[in-house]
Amino acid sequence: MANMLKRDLEALVRRIEAADGARVASDPWRQHFHLEPPAGWLNDPNGLCRWGEWYHIFYQYSPFDTRGGIKLWGHYRSRDLLHFERLQPMLYPDQPWDLHGVYSGSALVEDDAMYLYYTGNVKHEGDFDYITAGRGHNTALAVSRDGVTVERKTLLLENRDYPSDLTCHVRDPKVWAQDGRYYLVLGARTREDRGVLLVYESADKYRWKLQNRITTPEKFGYMWECPDLYCLDGRWFLQCSPQGVARQGDKYQNVYTCGYFPLHGDFRGACRLGEFTELDSGFDFYAPQTFLDGQRRLLIGWLGMPDAPYENPTAARGWQHCLSVPCVLERAGEKVYRLPVPELKTLRRGAVAPQDAQVFDLEAETELRGRLAIRDSAVVAWEQGRLTLTLTQGGYGRDTRVLEVEQVHSLRVLADTTSLEIFVNGGEGVLSTRYYPNPEQRGVTVEGAAASLWEMGAITMTENWEGTAK
Ligand code: FRU
């Protein structure tokens, strides 16, 4: 028998997308080469994978509320990261153990199936703090054989299965296969308000045994969201999005941060975390997830920041947020560098005069000090030791962010209608932000750099609800 809740939610999503989609799509603040929700709210990228010829990009999707409500898994797929299809949502909150949101998670793909591990969020009615009581964070598995629909959902772990010193906040499974076994990590908040990572192992993808716990010697935030553990060029890294890390000078300027620790030793046994480095120094970058694409490891993040003191005015126009461009990760010692996938260069349309630039890709070899002024709304300035991004108009509460960097040799700026992604020194540092200039506003001025500037075209998006082969 069909799940009635899912059936009705599905129909509602279709109606909302049909009713609001055209108005949202014609908003001049919509972008050219970023994935956005068809209507409503988007947050974390989920279940990123390549399965056969398709890349699958799922995301936390709240079609019912532009300020974030009950979460579904929205779904895009693409063969080349340039031409996309928008499919029906993959996961709905339709079980007693995921009723108040199918929260973030990841994908494991094998020849015959796609295994989607996620957190089923449940909020009980009553007078609870929802930290130590009143909330269920259930680790669940949804199996798909066609990459479009889910065949079966299984509850794997509930709060009572996690260590007893943890709060109810235990979520965001990231799964991978290694040495003939499966591994799953979860981010958690202890009752002492410390962020910690749980490492589970399984032989069959269904029965999971706690293998290890990893944290820092000194407290580093109260909760580690969206963990990811991966090996890059022979070195292991623990990536996560910690909440509750206090600002220290130019570091941790946002309400929550995200970044990585180098991991020394074996994550299954004795190991130690090195120094944390932020993955982004802009206003809007959070909950990134990586996945393997053949030999390369790609990363996509959410160009947003939960609980931020600044806003996105599009919420009043029926939609909010987007994903970052996909990036390739590379290792330099104990650092992770990040640059846009080379595929994006195919969107370059041709050189554009600086005064006409609006949606563009800029590459610059920089002098010791200099500045870029973008669309009369954003200024990027650098000198020894610091690169600053200042939003002079259209920031909606965003002012200045700083990247500490010894010297700036090169810049790459991907400027879409309402976002900037600024890659410094070949991906050593990145600043990502949303901003909302007057849609008509054009023009870039460059001082202290030799720059090349291309106008950028758009990714394509075709609606294909049923995911029929095309
Ligand atoms: C991070 C996060 C995750 C959670 C999801 C809910 O932004 O809070 O920890 O699974 O968003 O949408």
Coordinates of C-alpha atoms and ligand atoms in Angstrom, one line a residue, residues 41-44 46 60-61 69-73 101-105 119 121 135 137 169 171-173 223-227 241 243 256 286-287 302 304-306, ligand 1:
W41 CA 14.0 27.2 1.1
L42 CA 17.2 25.2 0.5
N43 CA 20.0 24.3 2.9
D44 CA 22.7 21.6 3.0
N46 CA 23.0 15.9 0.7
Q60 CA 17.6 20.0 2.3
Y61 CA 14.5 21.4 0.7
G69 CA 10.3 24.4 7.7
I70 CA 9.9 20.6 7.4
K71 CA 12.8 19.3 5.4
L72 CA 12.6 17.0 2.3
W73 CA 15.4 15.9 0.1
G101 CA 12.2 16.4 8.7
V102 CA 14.5 14.1 6.7
Y103 CA 17.7 15.8 7.8
S104 CA 21.1 15.7 6.2
G105 CA 23.0 12.7 5.1
T119 CA 18.8 11.6 10.0
N121 CA 14.2 14.3 12.9
R135 CA 13.9 15.2 20.2
H137 CA 17.6 12.0 15.9
H169 CA 21.7 16.0 18.9
R171 CA 23.1 13.6 13.2
D172 CA 24.2 13.9 9.6
P173 CA 25.6 10.4 8.7
M223 CA 28.1 20.5 18.2
W224 CA 29.8 19.2 15.1
E225 CA 27.3 19.3 12.2
C226 CA 27.7 17.6 8.9
P227 CA 30.9 15.6 9.5
S241 CA 30.6 22.4 10.7
Q243 CA 28.6 25.4 16.2
Y256 CA 28.8 29.0 13.0
Y286 CA 28.2 26.1 5.6
A287 CA 27.6 22.3 5.8
W302 CA 25.5 25.6 1.1
G304 CA 24.0 30.2 3.5
M305 CA 24.5 30.5 7.2
P306 CA 21.9 29.3 9.8
Ligands
FRU1 C1 23.1 22.0 9.0 C2 21.9 21.3 9.6 C3 22.2 19.8 9.8 C4 20.8 19.2 9.8 C5 20.1 20.0 8.7 C6 18.7 20.2 8.9 O1 22.8 23.1 8.4 O2 21.4 21.9 10.8 O3 22.9 19.5 11.0 O4 20.8 17.8 9.4 O5 20.8 21.3 8.7 O6 18.1 20.9 7.8

